[in-house]
Amino acid sequence: MRLLPLVVPVATIAGVIAWAEFIHHRSNGRRLGTAARSGTSEAVVVLGYRNRGTRANLLNRYRVRAGLRSQDPRASESVLVLCGGGVASSVPEAELMAGYARRRGSTGPIRLDCDSSTTWENIQNAIPFLEDADAIKIVSNSLHAEKGRAHLWKLRPDLAERLVRAEDHRLGELALVKPLAAVLGLRSLRGQ
């Protein structure tokens, strides 16, 4: 009988985490294109998150790791496009993420957008780096990446046709962050 008072809170927490996992999984596969060719050139766009200080924060490190694992080893060329200006710091997020990517072993080409301060600007400023890519992946948390894909559909539907799924959603990864990210992401996606 002593466990009974714990059942409701534990079940509620488990239900919220399961709901968030479902929302992120669903979002990871939405707003993709149909014209991409696998095994050719690709661009992996990593959207930055407000970073204070001179070291990549937890969410930017996660996004870089997701970007690196999203790179297809069969691609003839894979460029990592890191986006984010100095929104909360004098050092652009893109530069902090590039340093982290290199420390994680990335040896391929990296392009930086150090000027953007919004998701719309991230996508708009990344477009020149996407022109020659046969496949385009946008990486962030799943709902934020979906918002980025929605922006690309508005800005350049011809490039959006090349959108493919990124590896930014894994079951159980950042499980305690996902509920808040799901709520904020669903609100942000309204009207997109």
Tab-separated table of N, CA, C and O in Angstrom, residues 97-158:
chain	number	residue	atom	x	y	z
A	97	MET	N	30.185	25.706	-32.380
A	97	MET	CA	29.813	24.356	-32.843
A	97	MET	C	30.886	23.784	-33.756
A	97	MET	O	31.157	22.581	-33.714
A	98	ALA	N	31.513	24.619	-34.580
A	98	ALA	CA	32.577	24.132	-35.469
A	98	ALA	C	33.749	23.602	-34.656
A	98	ALA	O	34.306	22.531	-34.965
A	99	GLY	N	34.135	24.337	-33.615
A	99	GLY	CA	35.209	23.863	-32.752
A	99	GLY	C	34.863	22.538	-32.105
A	99	GLY	O	35.701	21.625	-32.034
A	100	TYR	N	33.629	22.401	-31.653
A	100	TYR	CA	33.186	21.143	-31.041
A	100	TYR	C	33.188	20.010	-32.073
A	100	TYR	O	33.622	18.895	-31.776
A	101	ALA	N	32.729	20.294	-33.282
A	101	ALA	CA	32.710	19.268	-34.339
A	101	ALA	C	34.123	18.773	-34.629
A	101	ALA	O	34.348	17.562	-34.798
A	102	ARG	N	35.069	19.676	-34.705
A	102	ARG	CA	36.461	19.282	-34.952
A	102	ARG	C	37.002	18.444	-33.788
A	102	ARG	O	37.688	17.452	-34.001
A	103	ARG	N	36.667	18.833	-32.563
A	103	ARG	CA	37.107	18.041	-31.405
A	103	ARG	C	36.468	16.656	-31.409
A	103	ARG	O	37.058	15.711	-30.885
A	104	ARG	N	35.284	16.539	-31.994
A	104	ARG	CA	34.598	15.232	-32.096
A	104	ARG	C	35.119	14.414	-33.274
A	104	ARG	O	34.623	13.336	-33.551
A	105	GLY	N	36.088	14.949	-34.008
A	105	GLY	CA	36.715	14.175	-35.081
A	105	GLY	C	36.274	14.512	-36.486
A	105	GLY	O	36.680	13.845	-37.438
A	106	SER	N	35.448	15.529	-36.664
A	106	SER	CA	35.011	15.902	-38.010
A	106	SER	C	36.198	16.439	-38.803
A	106	SER	O	36.884	17.362	-38.372
A	107	THR	N	36.433	15.855	-39.967
A	107	THR	CA	37.540	16.280	-40.823
A	107	THR	C	37.047	16.803	-42.166
A	107	THR	O	37.845	17.288	-42.961
A	108	GLY	N	35.768	16.713	-42.412
A	108	GLY	CA	35.198	17.148	-43.683
A	108	GLY	C	34.986	18.642	-43.735
A	108	GLY	O	35.255	19.364	-42.780
A	109	PRO	N	34.447	19.104	-44.862
A	109	PRO	CA	34.201	20.541	-45.011
A	109	PRO	C	33.106	21.035	-44.069
A	109	PRO	O	32.102	20.360	-43.865
A	110	ILE	N	33.353	22.209	-43.510
A	110	ILE	CA	32.378	22.877	-42.635
A	110	ILE	C	32.183	24.294	-43.168
A	110	ILE	O	33.143	24.989	-43.463
A	111	ARG	N	30.925	24.676	-43.299
A	111	ARG	CA	30.569	26.042	-43.696
A	111	ARG	C	29.831	26.686	-42.534
A	111	ARG	O	29.045	26.027	-41.853
A	112	LEU	N	30.087	27.972	-42.325
A	112	LEU	CA	29.517	28.664	-41.183
A	112	LEU	C	28.610	29.810	-41.600
A	112	LEU	O	28.947	30.579	-42.489
A	113	ASP	N	27.474	29.897	-40.923
A	113	ASP	CA	26.612	31.072	-40.971
A	113	ASP	C	26.719	31.706	-39.595
A	113	ASP	O	26.126	31.219	-38.635
A	114	CYS	N	27.492	32.762	-39.497
A	114	CYS	CA	27.741	33.412	-38.205
A	114	CYS	C	26.889	34.663	-37.997
A	114	CYS	O	27.119	35.415	-37.056
A	115	ASP	N	25.928	34.896	-38.890
A	115	ASP	CA	25.167	36.138	-38.841
A	115	ASP	C	23.724	35.983	-38.382
A	115	ASP	O	23.096	36.966	-38.007
A	116	SER	N	23.176	34.798	-38.432
A	116	SER	CA	21.746	34.643	-38.182
A	116	SER	C	21.419	34.689	-36.692
A	116	SER	O	22.214	34.297	-35.851
A	117	SER	N	20.200	35.159	-36.408
A	117	SER	CA	19.738	35.203	-35.019
A	117	SER	C	18.361	34.561	-34.855
A	117	SER	O	17.841	34.514	-33.748
A	118	THR	N	17.777	34.074	-35.956
A	118	THR	CA	16.483	33.391	-35.907
A	118	THR	C	16.548	32.146	-36.783
A	118	THR	O	17.455	32.006	-37.614
A	119	THR	N	15.588	31.270	-36.619
A	119	THR	CA	15.535	30.071	-37.451
A	119	THR	C	15.348	30.441	-38.916
A	119	THR	O	15.974	29.845	-39.802
A	120	TRP	N	14.500	31.433	-39.183
A	120	TRP	CA	14.288	31.885	-40.561
A	120	TRP	C	15.626	32.315	-41.174
A	120	TRP	O	15.973	31.929	-42.288
A	121	GLU	N	16.403	33.112	-40.431
A	121	GLU	CA	17.699	33.563	-40.926
A	121	GLU	C	18.679	32.408	-41.064
A	121	GLU	O	19.485	32.391	-41.998
A	122	ASN	N	18.623	31.428	-40.143
A	122	ASN	CA	19.473	30.236	-40.273
A	122	ASN	C	19.289	29.607	-41.644
A	122	ASN	O	20.262	29.331	-42.348
A	123	ILE	N	18.028	29.377	-42.000
A	123	ILE	CA	17.733	28.710	-43.266
A	123	ILE	C	18.080	29.620	-44.440
A	123	ILE	O	18.719	29.185	-45.408
A	124	GLN	N	17.687	30.859	-44.365
A	124	GLN	CA	17.965	31.802	-45.447
A	124	GLN	C	19.474	31.921	-45.709
A	124	GLN	O	19.914	31.892	-46.859
A	125	ASN	N	20.274	32.015	-44.659
A	125	ASN	CA	21.713	32.159	-44.813
A	125	ASN	C	22.409	30.863	-45.199
A	125	ASN	O	23.523	30.887	-45.724
A	126	ALA	N	21.767	29.726	-44.952
A	126	ALA	CA	22.349	28.434	-45.332
A	126	ALA	C	22.136	28.116	-46.812
A	126	ALA	O	22.862	27.300	-47.380
A	127	ILE	N	21.164	28.748	-47.443
A	127	ILE	CA	20.794	28.414	-48.826
A	127	ILE	C	21.983	28.391	-49.792
A	127	ILE	O	22.103	27.444	-50.577
A	128	PRO	N	22.897	29.357	-49.757
A	128	PRO	CA	24.026	29.278	-50.696
A	128	PRO	C	24.860	28.003	-50.556
A	128	PRO	O	25.473	27.553	-51.523
A	129	PHE	N	24.885	27.409	-49.366
A	129	PHE	CA	25.647	26.187	-49.143
A	129	PHE	C	24.881	24.931	-49.568
A	129	PHE	O	25.424	23.831	-49.547
A	130	LEU	N	23.607	25.085	-49.915
A	130	LEU	CA	22.740	23.947	-50.245
A	130	LEU	C	22.559	23.760	-51.741
A	130	LEU	O	22.114	22.702	-52.179
A	131	GLU	N	22.869	24.751	-52.515
A	131	GLU	CA	22.565	24.759	-53.956
A	131	GLU	C	23.032	23.504	-54.681
A	131	GLU	O	22.318	22.978	-55.525
A	132	ASP	N	24.234	23.016	-54.384
A	132	ASP	CA	24.807	21.894	-55.125
A	132	ASP	C	24.566	20.537	-54.475
A	132	ASP	O	24.988	19.519	-55.009
A	133	ALA	N	23.909	20.515	-53.330
A	133	ALA	CA	23.697	19.251	-52.610
A	133	ALA	C	22.534	18.467	-53.220
A	133	ALA	O	21.491	19.033	-53.516
A	134	ASP	N	22.736	17.172	-53.379
A	134	ASP	CA	21.670	16.292	-53.868
A	134	ASP	C	20.696	15.926	-52.761
A	134	ASP	O	19.531	15.627	-53.022
A	135	ALA	N	21.172	15.930	-51.518
A	135	ALA	CA	20.333	15.631	-50.352
A	135	ALA	C	20.620	16.682	-49.292
A	135	ALA	O	21.768	17.081	-49.102
A	136	ILE	N	19.563	17.132	-48.613
A	136	ILE	CA	19.686	18.162	-47.572
A	136	ILE	C	19.045	17.625	-46.296
A	136	ILE	O	17.914	17.140	-46.324
A	137	LYS	N	19.785	17.745	-45.203
A	137	LYS	CA	19.284	17.336	-43.892
A	137	LYS	C	19.350	18.540	-42.967
A	137	LYS	O	20.352	19.250	-42.941
A	138	ILE	N	18.285	18.782	-42.218
A	138	ILE	CA	18.268	19.860	-41.236
A	138	ILE	C	18.198	19.226	-39.857
A	138	ILE	O	17.317	18.408	-39.583
A	139	VAL	N	19.144	19.620	-38.996
A	139	VAL	CA	19.323	18.985	-37.692
A	139	VAL	C	19.105	19.986	-36.565
A	139	VAL	O	19.611	21.101	-36.605
A	140	SER	N	18.355	19.557	-35.564
A	140	SER	CA	18.132	20.293	-34.328
A	140	SER	C	17.385	19.324	-33.423
A	140	SER	O	17.544	18.121	-33.589
A	141	ASN	N	16.524	19.809	-32.498
A	141	ASN	CA	15.575	18.859	-31.936
A	141	ASN	C	14.528	18.675	-33.040
A	141	ASN	O	14.398	19.519	-33.933
A	142	SER	N	13.815	17.590	-33.032
A	142	SER	CA	12.972	17.218	-34.180
A	142	SER	C	11.959	18.288	-34.577
A	142	SER	O	11.749	18.529	-35.765
A	143	LEU	N	11.323	18.935	-33.611
A	143	LEU	CA	10.321	19.942	-33.958
A	143	LEU	C	10.958	21.216	-34.496
A	143	LEU	O	10.435	21.834	-35.419
A	144	HIS	N	12.094	21.602	-33.966
A	144	HIS	CA	12.805	22.770	-34.476
A	144	HIS	C	13.327	22.492	-35.883
A	144	HIS	O	13.275	23.370	-36.756
A	145	ALA	N	13.813	21.289	-36.112
A	145	ALA	CA	14.260	20.917	-37.460
A	145	ALA	C	13.089	20.939	-38.438
A	145	ALA	O	13.231	21.378	-39.588
A	146	GLU	N	11.921	20.485	-37.981
A	146	GLU	CA	10.740	20.551	-38.846
A	146	GLU	C	10.401	21.999	-39.186
A	146	GLU	O	10.038	22.310	-40.332
A	147	LYS	N	10.539	22.892	-38.229
A	147	LYS	CA	10.303	24.311	-38.496
A	147	LYS	C	11.303	24.817	-39.532
A	147	LYS	O	10.933	25.561	-40.449
A	148	GLY	N	12.552	24.399	-39.421
A	148	GLY	CA	13.552	24.767	-40.417
A	148	GLY	C	13.188	24.249	-41.799
A	148	GLY	O	13.323	24.966	-42.805
A	149	ARG	N	12.689	23.012	-41.855
A	149	ARG	CA	12.261	22.453	-43.148
A	149	ARG	C	11.070	23.233	-43.705
A	149	ARG	O	10.999	23.501	-44.912
A	150	ALA	N	10.140	23.636	-42.826
A	150	ALA	CA	8.991	24.441	-43.271
A	150	ALA	C	9.468	25.760	-43.872
A	150	ALA	O	8.947	26.214	-44.899
A	151	HIS	N	10.461	26.368	-43.248
A	151	HIS	CA	11.004	27.623	-43.778
A	151	HIS	C	11.641	27.406	-45.158
A	151	HIS	O	11.479	28.229	-46.052
A	152	LEU	N	12.373	26.291	-45.304
A	152	LEU	CA	12.994	26.030	-46.608
A	152	LEU	C	11.934	25.815	-47.676
A	152	LEU	O	12.095	26.273	-48.817
A	153	TRP	N	10.829	25.155	-47.324
A	153	TRP	CA	9.726	24.974	-48.286
A	153	TRP	C	9.180	26.333	-48.726
A	153	TRP	O	8.815	26.508	-49.889
A	154	LYS	N	9.120	27.296	-47.808
A	154	LYS	CA	8.622	28.630	-48.166
A	154	LYS	C	9.636	29.413	-48.990
A	154	LYS	O	9.268	30.117	-49.930
A	155	LEU	N	10.907	29.320	-48.606
A	155	LEU	CA	11.935	30.111	-49.271
A	155	LEU	C	12.359	29.526	-50.615
A	155	LEU	O	12.517	30.267	-51.587
A	156	ARG	N	12.568	28.213	-50.645
A	156	ARG	CA	13.088	27.575	-51.849
A	156	ARG	C	12.512	26.164	-52.004
A	156	ARG	O	13.149	25.171	-51.649
A	157	PRO	N	11.293	26.056	-52.533
A	157	PRO	CA	10.693	24.731	-52.689
A	157	PRO	C	11.527	23.784	-53.551
A	157	PRO	O	11.488	22.577	-53.347
A	158	ASP	N	12.286	24.334	-54.503
A	158	ASP	CA	13.140	23.481	-55.336
A	158	ASP	C	14.204	22.781	-54.498
A	158	ASP	O	14.501	21.603	-54.714
